[in-house]
Amino acid sequence: MEISLKEYAARHSRAAATVRQKAIRGGFKTARRVGRDWLIDEDEPYIDERFAMPSTPPDLWLLTNGRHSRTISDAGAVKIGSDEFSALIPTGAGDGESAYCIYTRAELDAVGINTADLHYFTLVSGSFNIYDYDCGCTVSETVEGVFSVFYADGIVFFVKAE
């Protein structure tokens, strides 16, 4: 049976405002807004996540070992481009050693990398170069296709559309 958030908060010894904010953030499976009021299943457990231990993120350098190409970064990015354009894709790690890798979505899944753990940057299509230095002009690789581009921990991921 559904009850109001105010009643739910009282049953769980929580402030109504705290429970409402958690509902707004999507912190409950069954909470829903009806007009200006909120309802929630009375059997939904209240889980206080403030003291939960964060999960350890995967080591992307280890997971992509053998699949990534190393680059150098003075601008905190991996450079892509062609005769018509160039762009810097952030690595998420600042200057220094960086890398890029090219995967399909199925290949990412197979090695245990979830794009939800990465930062989405843009979509790139066509033929373009990936450079070995973000302030240089030496081409590391030329690729062609449609790619969703993500980054995290110093690595840029080009995920090819299938």
Tab-separated table of C-alpha atoms in Angstrom, residues 43-110:
chain	number	residue	atom	x	y	z
A	43	ASP	CA	7.284	-1.572	2.621
A	44	GLU	CA	10.162	0.216	0.864
A	45	PRO	CA	13.195	0.029	3.162
A	46	TYR	CA	14.968	3.231	4.144
A	47	ILE	CA	18.640	2.808	3.332
A	48	ASP	CA	20.983	5.461	4.689
A	49	GLU	CA	23.772	5.605	2.119
A	50	ARG	CA	25.778	8.331	3.863
A	51	PHE	CA	27.998	5.796	5.571
A	52	ALA	CA	28.203	3.191	2.823
A	53	MET	CA	31.688	2.398	1.615
A	54	PRO	CA	32.162	3.613	-1.958
A	55	SER	CA	32.845	0.888	-4.450
A	56	THR	CA	36.352	0.805	-5.845
A	57	PRO	CA	36.351	1.962	-9.448
A	58	PRO	CA	37.910	-0.401	-11.961
A	59	ASP	CA	41.548	0.163	-12.901
A	60	LEU	CA	41.066	1.263	-16.506
A	61	TRP	CA	44.787	1.133	-17.290
A	62	LEU	CA	44.864	-2.516	-16.215
A	63	LEU	CA	41.626	-3.418	-18.012
A	64	THR	CA	42.819	-1.830	-21.277
A	65	ASN	CA	46.376	-3.209	-21.081
A	66	GLY	CA	47.387	-4.366	-24.533
A	67	ARG	CA	44.509	-2.439	-26.134
A	68	HIS	CA	45.463	1.163	-25.437
A	69	SER	CA	47.912	3.324	-27.353
A	70	ARG	CA	49.966	5.688	-25.229
A	71	THR	CA	50.055	9.415	-25.911
A	72	ILE	CA	51.651	12.446	-24.295
A	73	SER	CA	49.589	15.304	-22.940
A	74	ASP	CA	50.607	18.892	-22.212
A	75	ALA	CA	47.020	20.148	-22.454
A	76	GLY	CA	45.349	17.309	-20.542
A	77	ALA	CA	43.889	15.860	-23.722
A	78	VAL	CA	44.149	13.534	-26.694
A	79	LYS	CA	44.183	15.404	-30.005
A	80	ILE	CA	42.079	14.284	-32.951
A	81	GLY	CA	41.706	15.945	-36.326
A	82	SER	CA	42.079	16.024	-40.076
A	83	ASP	CA	42.961	18.636	-42.689
A	84	GLU	CA	39.640	20.360	-41.898
A	85	PHE	CA	39.574	20.337	-38.085
A	86	SER	CA	41.310	19.449	-34.856
A	87	ALA	CA	39.904	18.983	-31.378
A	88	LEU	CA	41.221	18.164	-27.934
A	89	ILE	CA	39.395	15.482	-25.963
A	90	PRO	CA	40.015	15.729	-22.205
A	91	THR	CA	41.604	12.718	-20.538
A	92	GLY	CA	40.301	13.463	-17.064
A	93	ALA	CA	43.812	13.285	-15.605
A	94	GLY	CA	45.612	16.460	-16.656
A	95	ASP	CA	49.075	16.653	-18.189
A	96	GLY	CA	51.494	13.765	-18.579
A	97	GLU	CA	51.040	10.266	-19.886
A	98	SER	CA	47.677	9.558	-21.471
A	99	ALA	CA	46.235	6.960	-23.813
A	100	TYR	CA	43.396	6.171	-26.149
A	101	CYS	CA	41.719	2.938	-27.128
A	102	ILE	CA	39.178	1.891	-29.711
A	103	TYR	CA	36.445	-0.579	-28.820
A	104	THR	CA	33.003	-1.676	-29.846
A	105	ARG	CA	30.367	-1.673	-27.101
A	106	ALA	CA	30.481	-5.493	-27.000
A	107	GLU	CA	34.275	-5.458	-26.560
A	108	LEU	CA	33.973	-2.977	-23.682
A	109	ASP	CA	31.403	-5.212	-22.011
A	110	ALA	CA	33.665	-8.236	-22.484
